[in-house]
Coordinates of C-alpha atoms in Angstrom, one line a residue:
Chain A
X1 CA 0.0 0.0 0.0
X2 CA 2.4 2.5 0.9
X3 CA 5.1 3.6 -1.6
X4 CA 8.7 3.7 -1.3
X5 CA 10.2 6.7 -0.7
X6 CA 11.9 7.9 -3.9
X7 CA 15.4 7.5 -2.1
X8 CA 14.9 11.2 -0.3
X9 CA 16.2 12.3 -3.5
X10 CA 18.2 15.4 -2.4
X11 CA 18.1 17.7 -5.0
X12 CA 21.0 20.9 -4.3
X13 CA 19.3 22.8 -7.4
X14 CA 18.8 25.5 -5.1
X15 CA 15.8 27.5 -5.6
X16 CA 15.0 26.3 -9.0
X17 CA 11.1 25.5 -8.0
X18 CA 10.3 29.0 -6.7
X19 CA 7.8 28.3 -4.0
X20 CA 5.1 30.0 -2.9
X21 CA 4.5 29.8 0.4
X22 CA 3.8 33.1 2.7
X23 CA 5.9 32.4 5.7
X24 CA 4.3 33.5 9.0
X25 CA 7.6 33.6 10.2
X26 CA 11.2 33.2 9.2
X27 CA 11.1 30.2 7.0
X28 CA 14.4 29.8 6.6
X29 CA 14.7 28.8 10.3
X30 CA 12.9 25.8 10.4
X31 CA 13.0 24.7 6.9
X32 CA 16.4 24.0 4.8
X33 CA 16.2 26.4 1.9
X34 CA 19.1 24.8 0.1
X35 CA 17.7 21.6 -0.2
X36 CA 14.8 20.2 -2.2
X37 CA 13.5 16.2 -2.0
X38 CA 11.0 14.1 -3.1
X39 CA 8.6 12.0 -0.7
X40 CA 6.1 9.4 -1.8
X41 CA 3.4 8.0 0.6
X42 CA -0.6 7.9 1.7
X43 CA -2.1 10.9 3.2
X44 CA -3.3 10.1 6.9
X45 CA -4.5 13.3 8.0
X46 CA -5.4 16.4 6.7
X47 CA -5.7 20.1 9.1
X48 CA -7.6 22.6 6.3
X49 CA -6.6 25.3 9.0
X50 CA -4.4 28.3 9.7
X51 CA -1.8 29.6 10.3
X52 CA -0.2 27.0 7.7
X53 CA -2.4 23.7 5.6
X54 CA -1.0 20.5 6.5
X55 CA -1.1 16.9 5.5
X56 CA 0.1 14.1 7.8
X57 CA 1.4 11.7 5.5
X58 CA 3.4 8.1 6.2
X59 CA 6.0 7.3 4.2
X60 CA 8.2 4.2 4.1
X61 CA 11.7 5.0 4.6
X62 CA 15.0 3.3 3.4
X63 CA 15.2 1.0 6.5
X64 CA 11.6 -0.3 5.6
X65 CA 9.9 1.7 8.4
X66 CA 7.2 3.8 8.6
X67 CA 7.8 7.7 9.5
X68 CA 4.9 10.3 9.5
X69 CA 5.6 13.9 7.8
X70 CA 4.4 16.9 8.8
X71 CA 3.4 18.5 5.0
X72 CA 3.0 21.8 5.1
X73 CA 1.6 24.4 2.8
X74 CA 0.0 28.3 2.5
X75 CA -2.9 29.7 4.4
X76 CA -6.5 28.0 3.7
X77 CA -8.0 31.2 2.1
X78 CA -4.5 31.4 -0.3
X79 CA -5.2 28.0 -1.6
X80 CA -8.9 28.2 -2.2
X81 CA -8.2 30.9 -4.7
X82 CA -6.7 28.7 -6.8
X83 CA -9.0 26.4 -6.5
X84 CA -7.3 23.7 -3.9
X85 CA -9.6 23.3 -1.7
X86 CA -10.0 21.2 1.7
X87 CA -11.0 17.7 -0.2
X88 CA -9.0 18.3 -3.3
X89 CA -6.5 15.8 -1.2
X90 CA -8.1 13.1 0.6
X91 CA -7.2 10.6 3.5
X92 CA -5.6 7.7 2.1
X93 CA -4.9 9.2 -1.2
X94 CA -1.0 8.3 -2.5
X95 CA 1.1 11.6 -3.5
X96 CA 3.9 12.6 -4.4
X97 CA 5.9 15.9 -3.0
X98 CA 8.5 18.0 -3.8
X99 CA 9.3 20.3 -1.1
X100 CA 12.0 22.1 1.7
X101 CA 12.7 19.7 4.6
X102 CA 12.8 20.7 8.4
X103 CA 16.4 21.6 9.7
X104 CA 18.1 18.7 12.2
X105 CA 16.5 16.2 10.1
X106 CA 12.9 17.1 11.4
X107 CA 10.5 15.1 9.4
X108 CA 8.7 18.7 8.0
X109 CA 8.3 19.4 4.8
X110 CA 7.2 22.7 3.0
X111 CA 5.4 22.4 -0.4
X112 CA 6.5 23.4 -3.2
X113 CA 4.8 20.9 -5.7
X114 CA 2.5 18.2 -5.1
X115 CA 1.3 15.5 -7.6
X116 CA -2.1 13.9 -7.3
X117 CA -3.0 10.7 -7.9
X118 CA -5.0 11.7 -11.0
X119 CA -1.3 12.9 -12.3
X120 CA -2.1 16.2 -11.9
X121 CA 0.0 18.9 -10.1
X122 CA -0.6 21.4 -7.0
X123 CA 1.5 24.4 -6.3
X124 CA 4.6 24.2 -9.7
X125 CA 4.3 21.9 -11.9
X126 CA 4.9 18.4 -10.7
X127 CA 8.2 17.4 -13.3
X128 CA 6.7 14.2 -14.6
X129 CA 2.6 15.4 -14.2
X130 CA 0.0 14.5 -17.1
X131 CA -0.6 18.0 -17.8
Chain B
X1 CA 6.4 56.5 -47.4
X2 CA 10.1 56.2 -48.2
X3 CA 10.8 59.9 -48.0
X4 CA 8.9 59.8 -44.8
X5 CA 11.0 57.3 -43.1
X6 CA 14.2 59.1 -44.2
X7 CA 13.1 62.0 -42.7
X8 CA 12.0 59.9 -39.3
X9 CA 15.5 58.0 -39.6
X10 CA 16.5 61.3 -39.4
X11 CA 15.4 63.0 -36.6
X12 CA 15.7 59.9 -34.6
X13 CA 19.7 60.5 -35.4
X14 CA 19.9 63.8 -34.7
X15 CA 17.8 63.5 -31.3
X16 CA 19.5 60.4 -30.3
X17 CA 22.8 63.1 -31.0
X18 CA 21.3 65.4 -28.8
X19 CA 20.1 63.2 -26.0
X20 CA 24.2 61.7 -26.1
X21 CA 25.7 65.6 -25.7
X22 CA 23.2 66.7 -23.1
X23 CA 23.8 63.5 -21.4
X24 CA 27.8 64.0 -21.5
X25 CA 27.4 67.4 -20.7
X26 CA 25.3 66.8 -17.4
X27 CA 28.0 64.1 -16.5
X28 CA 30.9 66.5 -17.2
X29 CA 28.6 69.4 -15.0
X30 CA 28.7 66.4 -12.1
X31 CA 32.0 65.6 -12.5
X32 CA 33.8 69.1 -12.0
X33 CA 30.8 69.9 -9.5
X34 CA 32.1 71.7 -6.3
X35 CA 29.0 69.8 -4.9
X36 CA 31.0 66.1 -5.5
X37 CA 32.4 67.6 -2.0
X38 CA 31.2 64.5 0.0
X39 CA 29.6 66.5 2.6
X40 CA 27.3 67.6 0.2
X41 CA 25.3 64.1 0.1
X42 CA 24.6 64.2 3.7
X43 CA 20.5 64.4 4.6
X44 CA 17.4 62.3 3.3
X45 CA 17.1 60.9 -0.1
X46 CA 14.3 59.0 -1.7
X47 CA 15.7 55.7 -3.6
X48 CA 14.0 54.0 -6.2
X49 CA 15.0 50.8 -7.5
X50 CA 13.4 49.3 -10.8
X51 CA 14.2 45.8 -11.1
X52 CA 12.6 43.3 -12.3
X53 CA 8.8 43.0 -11.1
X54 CA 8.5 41.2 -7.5
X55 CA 6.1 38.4 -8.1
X56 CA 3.4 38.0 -5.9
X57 CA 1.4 34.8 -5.2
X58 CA -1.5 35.1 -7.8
X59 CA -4.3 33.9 -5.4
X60 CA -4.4 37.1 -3.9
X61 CA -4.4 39.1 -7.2
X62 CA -6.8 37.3 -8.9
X63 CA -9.2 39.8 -10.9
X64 CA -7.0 42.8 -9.9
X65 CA -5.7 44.8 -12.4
X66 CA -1.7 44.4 -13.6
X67 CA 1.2 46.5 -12.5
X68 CA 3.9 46.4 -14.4
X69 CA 5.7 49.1 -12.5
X70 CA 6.9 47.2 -9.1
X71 CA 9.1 50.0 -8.3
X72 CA 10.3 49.4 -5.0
X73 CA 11.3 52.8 -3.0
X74 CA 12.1 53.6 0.3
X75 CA 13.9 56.8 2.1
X76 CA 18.0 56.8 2.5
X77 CA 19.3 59.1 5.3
X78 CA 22.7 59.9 5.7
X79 CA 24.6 61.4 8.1
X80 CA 28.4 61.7 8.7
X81 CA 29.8 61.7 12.4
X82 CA 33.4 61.6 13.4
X83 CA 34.5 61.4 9.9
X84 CA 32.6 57.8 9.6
X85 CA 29.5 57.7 7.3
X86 CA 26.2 56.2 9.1
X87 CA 23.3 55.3 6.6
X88 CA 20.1 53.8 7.3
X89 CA 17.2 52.5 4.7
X90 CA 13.6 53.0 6.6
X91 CA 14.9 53.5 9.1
X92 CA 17.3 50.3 9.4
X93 CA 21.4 51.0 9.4
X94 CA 22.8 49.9 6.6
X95 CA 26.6 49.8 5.5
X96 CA 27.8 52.8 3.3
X97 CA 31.0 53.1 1.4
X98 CA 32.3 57.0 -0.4
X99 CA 34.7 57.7 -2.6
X100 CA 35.3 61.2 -3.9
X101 CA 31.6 60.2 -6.3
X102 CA 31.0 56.9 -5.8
X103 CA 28.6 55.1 -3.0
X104 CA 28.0 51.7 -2.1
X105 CA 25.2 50.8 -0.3
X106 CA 24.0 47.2 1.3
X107 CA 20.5 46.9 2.2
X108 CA 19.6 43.4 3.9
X109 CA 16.2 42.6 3.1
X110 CA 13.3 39.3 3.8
X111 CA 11.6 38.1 0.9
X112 CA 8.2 36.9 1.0
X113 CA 9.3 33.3 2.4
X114 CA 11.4 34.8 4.9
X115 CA 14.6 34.1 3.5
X116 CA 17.1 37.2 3.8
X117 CA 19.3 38.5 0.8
X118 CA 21.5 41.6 0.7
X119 CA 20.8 44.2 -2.1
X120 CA 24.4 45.8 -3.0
X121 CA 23.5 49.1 -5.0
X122 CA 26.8 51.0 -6.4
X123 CA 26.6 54.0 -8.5
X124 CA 27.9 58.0 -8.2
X125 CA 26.0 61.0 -7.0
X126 CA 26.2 65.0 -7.3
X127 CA 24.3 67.1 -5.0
X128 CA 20.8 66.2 -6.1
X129 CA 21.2 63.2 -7.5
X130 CA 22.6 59.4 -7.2
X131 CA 21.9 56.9 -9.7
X132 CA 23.4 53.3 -10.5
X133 CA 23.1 49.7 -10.6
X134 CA 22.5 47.0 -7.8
X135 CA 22.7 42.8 -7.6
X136 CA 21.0 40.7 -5.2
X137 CA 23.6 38.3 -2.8
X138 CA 21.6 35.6 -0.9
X139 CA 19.3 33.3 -1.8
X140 CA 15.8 34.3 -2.1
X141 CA 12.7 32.3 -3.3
X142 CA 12.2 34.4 -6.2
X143 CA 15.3 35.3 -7.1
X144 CA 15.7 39.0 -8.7
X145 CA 18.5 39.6 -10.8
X146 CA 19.2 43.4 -9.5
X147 CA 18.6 46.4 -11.9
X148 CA 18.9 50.1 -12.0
X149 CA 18.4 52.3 -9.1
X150 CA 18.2 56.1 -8.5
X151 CA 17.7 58.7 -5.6
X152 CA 16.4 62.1 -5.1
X153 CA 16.5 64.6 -2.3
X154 CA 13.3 64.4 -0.6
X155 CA 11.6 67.3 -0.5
X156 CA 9.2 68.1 2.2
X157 CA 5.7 67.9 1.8
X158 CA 3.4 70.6 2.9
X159 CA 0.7 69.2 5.4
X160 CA -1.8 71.0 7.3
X161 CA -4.4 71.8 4.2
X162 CA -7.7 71.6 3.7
X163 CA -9.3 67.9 3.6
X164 CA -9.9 66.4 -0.1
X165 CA -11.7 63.2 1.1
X166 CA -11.2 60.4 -1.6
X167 CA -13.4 57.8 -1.5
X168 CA -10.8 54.4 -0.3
X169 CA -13.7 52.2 0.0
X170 CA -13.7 48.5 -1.4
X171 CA -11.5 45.6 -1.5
X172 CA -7.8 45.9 -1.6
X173 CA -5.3 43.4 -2.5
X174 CA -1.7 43.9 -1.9
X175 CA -0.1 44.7 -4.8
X176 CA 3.7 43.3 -5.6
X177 CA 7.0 45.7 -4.6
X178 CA 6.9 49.1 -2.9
X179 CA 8.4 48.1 0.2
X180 CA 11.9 47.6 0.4
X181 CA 11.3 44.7 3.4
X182 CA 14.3 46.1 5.7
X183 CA 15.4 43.5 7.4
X184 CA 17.7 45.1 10.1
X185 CA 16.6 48.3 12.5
X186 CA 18.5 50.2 14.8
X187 CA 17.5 48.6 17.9
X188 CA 18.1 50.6 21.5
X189 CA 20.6 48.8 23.9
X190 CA 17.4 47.7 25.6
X191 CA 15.7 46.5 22.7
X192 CA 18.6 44.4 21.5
X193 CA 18.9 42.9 25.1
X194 CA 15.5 41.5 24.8
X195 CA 16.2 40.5 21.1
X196 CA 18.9 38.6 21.4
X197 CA 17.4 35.2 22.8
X198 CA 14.3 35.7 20.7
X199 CA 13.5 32.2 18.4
X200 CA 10.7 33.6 16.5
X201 CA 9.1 30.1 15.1
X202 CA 8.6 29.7 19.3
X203 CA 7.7 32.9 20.1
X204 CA 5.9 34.9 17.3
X205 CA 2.3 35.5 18.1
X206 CA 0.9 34.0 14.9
X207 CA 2.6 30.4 15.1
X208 CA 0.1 30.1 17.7
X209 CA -3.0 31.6 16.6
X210 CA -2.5 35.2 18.3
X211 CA -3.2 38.5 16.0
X212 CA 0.1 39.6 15.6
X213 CA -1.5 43.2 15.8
X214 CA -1.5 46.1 13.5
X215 CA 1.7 46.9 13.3
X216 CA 2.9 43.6 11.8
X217 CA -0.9 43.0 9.9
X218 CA -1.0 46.5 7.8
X219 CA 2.4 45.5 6.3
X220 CA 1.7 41.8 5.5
X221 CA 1.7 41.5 1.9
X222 CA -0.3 38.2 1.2
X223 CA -3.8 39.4 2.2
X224 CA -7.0 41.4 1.0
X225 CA -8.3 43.9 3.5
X226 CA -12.1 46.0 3.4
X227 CA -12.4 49.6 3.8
X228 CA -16.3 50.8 4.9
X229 CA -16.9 54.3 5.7
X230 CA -19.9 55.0 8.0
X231 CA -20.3 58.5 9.6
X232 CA -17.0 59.9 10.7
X233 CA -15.5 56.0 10.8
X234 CA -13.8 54.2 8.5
X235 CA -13.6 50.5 9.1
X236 CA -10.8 48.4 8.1
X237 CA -11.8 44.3 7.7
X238 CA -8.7 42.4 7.3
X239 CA -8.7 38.9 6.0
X240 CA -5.5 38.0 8.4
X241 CA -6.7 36.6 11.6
X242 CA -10.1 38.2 10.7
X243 CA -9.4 41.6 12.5
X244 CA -11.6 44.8 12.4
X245 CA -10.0 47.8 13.0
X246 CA -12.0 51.3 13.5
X247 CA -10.5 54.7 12.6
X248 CA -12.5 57.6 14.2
X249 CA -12.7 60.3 11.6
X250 CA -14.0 62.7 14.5
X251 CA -11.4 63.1 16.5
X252 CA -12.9 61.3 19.9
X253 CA -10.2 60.0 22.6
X254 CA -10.3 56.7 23.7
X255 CA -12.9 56.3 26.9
X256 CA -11.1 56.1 30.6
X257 CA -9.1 53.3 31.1
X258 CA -9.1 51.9 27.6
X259 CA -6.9 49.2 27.7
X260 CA -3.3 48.8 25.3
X261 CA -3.6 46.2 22.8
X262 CA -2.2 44.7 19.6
X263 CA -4.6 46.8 17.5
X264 CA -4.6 49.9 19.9
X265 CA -6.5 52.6 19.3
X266 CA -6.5 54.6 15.6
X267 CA -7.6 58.3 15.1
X268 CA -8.0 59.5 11.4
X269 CA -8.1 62.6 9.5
X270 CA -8.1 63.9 5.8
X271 CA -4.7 66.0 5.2
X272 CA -5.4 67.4 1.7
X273 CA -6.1 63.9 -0.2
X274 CA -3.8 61.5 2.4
X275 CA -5.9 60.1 4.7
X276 CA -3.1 60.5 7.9
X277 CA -3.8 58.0 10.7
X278 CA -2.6 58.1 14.1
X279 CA -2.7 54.6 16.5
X280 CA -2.4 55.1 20.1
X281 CA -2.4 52.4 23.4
X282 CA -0.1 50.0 20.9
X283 CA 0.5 47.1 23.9
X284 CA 3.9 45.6 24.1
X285 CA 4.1 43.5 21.0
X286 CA 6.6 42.5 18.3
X287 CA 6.9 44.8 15.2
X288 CA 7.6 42.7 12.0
X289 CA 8.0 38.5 11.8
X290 CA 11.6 38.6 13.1
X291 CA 10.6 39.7 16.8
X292 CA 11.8 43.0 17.4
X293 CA 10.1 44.4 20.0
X294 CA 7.5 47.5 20.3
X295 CA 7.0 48.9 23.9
X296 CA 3.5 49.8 25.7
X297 CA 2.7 52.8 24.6
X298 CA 4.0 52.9 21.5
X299 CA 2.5 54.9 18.5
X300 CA 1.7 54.5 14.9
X301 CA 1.8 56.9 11.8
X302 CA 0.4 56.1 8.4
X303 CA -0.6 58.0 5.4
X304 CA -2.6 56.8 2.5
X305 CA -2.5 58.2 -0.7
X306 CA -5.2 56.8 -3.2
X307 CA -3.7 57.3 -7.0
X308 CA -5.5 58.9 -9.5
X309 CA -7.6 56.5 -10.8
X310 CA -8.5 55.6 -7.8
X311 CA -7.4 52.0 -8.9
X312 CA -4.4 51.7 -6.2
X313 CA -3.5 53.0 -2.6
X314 CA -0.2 53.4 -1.2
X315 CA 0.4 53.7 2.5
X316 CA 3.6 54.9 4.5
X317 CA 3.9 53.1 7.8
X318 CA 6.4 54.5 10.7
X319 CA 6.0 53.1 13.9
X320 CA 7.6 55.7 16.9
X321 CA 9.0 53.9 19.8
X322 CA 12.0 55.6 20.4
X323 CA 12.3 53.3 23.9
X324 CA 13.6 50.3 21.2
X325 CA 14.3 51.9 17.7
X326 CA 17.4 55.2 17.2
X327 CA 15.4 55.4 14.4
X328 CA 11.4 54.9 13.4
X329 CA 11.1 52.0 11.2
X330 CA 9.3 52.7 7.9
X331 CA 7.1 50.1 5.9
X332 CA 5.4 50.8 2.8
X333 CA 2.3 48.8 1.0
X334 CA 0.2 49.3 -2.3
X335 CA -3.1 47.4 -2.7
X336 CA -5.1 47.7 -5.5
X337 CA -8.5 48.1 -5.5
X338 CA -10.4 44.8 -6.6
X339 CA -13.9 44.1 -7.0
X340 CA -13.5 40.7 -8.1
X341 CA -13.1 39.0 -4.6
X342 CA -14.3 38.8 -0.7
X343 CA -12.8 38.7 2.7
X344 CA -12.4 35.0 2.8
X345 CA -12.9 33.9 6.4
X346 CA -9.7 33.1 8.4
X347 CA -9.6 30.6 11.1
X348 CA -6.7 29.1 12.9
X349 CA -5.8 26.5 14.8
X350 CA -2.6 26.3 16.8
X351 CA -2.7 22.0 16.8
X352 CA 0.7 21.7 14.1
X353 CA 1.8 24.1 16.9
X354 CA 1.4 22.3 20.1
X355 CA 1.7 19.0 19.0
X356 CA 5.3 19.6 17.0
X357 CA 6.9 20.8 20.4
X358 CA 5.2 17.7 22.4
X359 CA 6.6 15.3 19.6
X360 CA 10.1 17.1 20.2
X361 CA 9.6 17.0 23.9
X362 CA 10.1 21.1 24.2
X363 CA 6.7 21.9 25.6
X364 CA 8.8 22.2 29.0
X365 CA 11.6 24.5 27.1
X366 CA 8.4 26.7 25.4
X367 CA 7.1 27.3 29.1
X368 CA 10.1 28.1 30.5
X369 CA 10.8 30.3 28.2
X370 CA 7.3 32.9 28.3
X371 CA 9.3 35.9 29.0
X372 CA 9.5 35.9 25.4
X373 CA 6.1 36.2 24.7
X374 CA 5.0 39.4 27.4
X375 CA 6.7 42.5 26.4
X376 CA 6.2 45.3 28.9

């Protein structure tokens, strides 16, 4: 059920996926802005909510174990603009995320591209999307 | 036709010709100015810096109208003491280099994600005016790859005259650039003391569902705000953390023991056609999202200039607390107007909050630590 995660692939492209996200605070300090990677795994819980949108999501890592992510995205009333709404992601759905991890290996990520499991993208364009 | 366009081919050489003489005359004029005297430059200058346009997220400018000119400006002040130049931007210090015509300036900024950069502007002045180029150093979300910039002497405005209400009613989003984002202010001994220990994704009021006030909320740049006007009030609805915030346009004082507070307590009144507003009882708060603190008591000044067309406003921001800042800090906004969207409604919930620190076992650290989060 649960995918591999795609090796944590760290990509050191710095800042070639601008993001969008409206830090309520200094970003940079809990989140690794020179690092981008890719996570795979099944959404477990979803908090439509200020002050950030966040998706709980288990992943299995490289030793074979489950580890829970804390996804994290823009404001609720940001995202609704553009149309992503509170059940365009739904528990147990698979997906696929591009995003800045947490600093000291904290298990947060901050979105900068998600891909659905219709194919289609959230936030950039997901690299290998159907779109 | 063809005669025509040798005759247009013409003139465009002959004004080009004249537009490369003036030019090298004015530089020559600058050049063997008595005014290149260094001491000359010293006072307050307004910078402009045209780069390349600041993009915004687009959900919060859907349906507004384009701007194409993200001009970002901002006032320079210099001053020269014991033979050492000192330079602040908004307020903020900021490194300063002269050489017989030449300036170099450093301005630290935060871009919308919060990362920090360093604009390096370079370029010569004369008396009245300064103009060059500048790079971005640092690494910002949306990086900008510098541009031209340019100053004048700012000239002061005449205030006092008779009120020319506009009508600033409607919804406004935030519009891109304007603000240059200082990063750095000059903080008080006392103010950098209570700085110092100050971990902002702990301590901010908003990581935990708490209105980080006005000061911090009129300067956000992600979020639509409402302006009503009713008899002698103007009411401002902003989307962030669903605040309402009343300006009395006839001059009442806040009843007996009105308490301090985050939004404290705004008077407003037309100068000519800036609407100038005046916030009292600020309570002891942080000014921006890097924790730098404002003191009970402290006071707010902005004026709000609607353009022309009415189609954009522009606001200057200067919060006055000399007890933490040498210098007032200065933050500037443009919204345009747009009739194409609603307050959406803004709730919060400080669960990621909570539960992240008990998952990290700091909930004991957090609560030892709440000093940080009552400024007196």
């Amino acid at each position: 059920m649960y995918l591999y995660i795609n090796k944590l692939t760290i990509i050191l492209l710095i800042l070639s996926f601008a993001n969008s996200v409206q830090a309520h605070h200094s970003f940079a300090v809990e989140f690794t802005a020179e690092k981008t990677i890719t996570i795979n795994g099944v959404v477990t819980e979803i908090w439509f909510r200020n002050p950030h949108v966040r998706y709980y999501v288990d992943i299995i890592n490289n030793k074979n174990k489950i580890e829970s992510w804390d996804v994290r995205t823009s404001s609720p009333s940001l995202l609704v603009r553009k149309g992503w709404t509170k059940t365009t992601i739904q528990v147990g759905d698979t997906i696929s995320i591009i995003g800045h991890p947490g600093r000291d290996d904290r298990k947060l990520l901050s979105v900068i591209s998600i891909k659905l499991p219709d194919g289609s993208s959230l936030g950039k364009k997901y690299p290998d999307s159907d779109e | 036709m063809i005669q025509d366009k040798k005759v247009s081919k013409k003139t465009d050489l002959s004004i080009s010709k004249k537009f490369f003489v003036r030019n090298a005359l004015i530089l020559l004029c600058l050049i063997s100015s008595p005014g290149f005297a260094q001491s000359s430059i010293e006072g307050d200058w307004m910078l402009l810096l045209n780069g390349k346009k600041i993009q915004i997220d687009n959900s919060v400018v859907i349906g507004a109208p384009t701007d194409n000119k993200a001009a970002i400006i901002g006032k320079l002040s210099l001053k020269k003491f014991n033979e050492k130049w000192i330079g602040h931007v908004e307020g903020g210090p900021v490194p300063i280099t002269i050489n017989e015509n030449t300036i170099e300036i450093i301005i630290d900024s935060r871009d919308l994600a919060g990362f920090s950069f360093n604009r390096r502007l370079t370029g010569s002045f004369s008396d009245s005016n300064m103009a060059g180029t500048f790079t971005i150093e640092g690494a910002t979300e949306a990086p900008e790859p510098g541009g031209k910039w340019s100053a004048k002497r700012v000239i002061p405005e005449k205030t006092n005259l008779p009120p020319e209400p506009r009508d600033i009613t409607g919804i406004w989003t935030p519009a891109p650039g304007v603000d240059f984002r200082k990063y750095s202010m000059d903080l008080t001994d006392k103010a950098q003391s209570w700085h110092k220990d100050y971990i902002d994704h702990y301590d901010q009021p908003n990581v935990r569902c708490v209105s980080p006030g006005i000061v911090a909320m009129v300067a956000w740049g992600a979020y639509p705000v409402e302006i009503l006007e009713s008899e002698k009030r103007y009411s401002f609805l902003y989307e962030v953390d669903s605040e309402v915030r009343r300006v009395f346009m006839d001059n009442r004082q806040p009843p007996e023991y009105y308490p301090t507070s985050s939004m404290g307590f705004s008077n407003g009144k037309w100068d000519g056609n800036n609407l100038i507003i005046n916030t009292q009882l600020l309570e002891g708060n942080v000014r921006d999202f890097r924790g730098e603190p404002i003191s009970d008591g402290a006071k707010m000044h902005e004026k709000y200039t609607l353009s022309e067309d009415g189609n954009s406003l522009h606001a200057v921001i200067t919060l006055i607390d000399p007890e933490n800042y040498k210098e007032p800090p200065i933050r500037r906004r443009k919204w345009v107007k747009n009739p194409n969207t609603v307050i959406y409604p803004y709730e919060c919930d400080p669960d990621s909050f909570y539960r992240q620190m008990h998952n990290e076992d700091k909930m004991d650290m957090y609560f030892d630590r709440s000093e940080r989060r009552q400024i007196n």
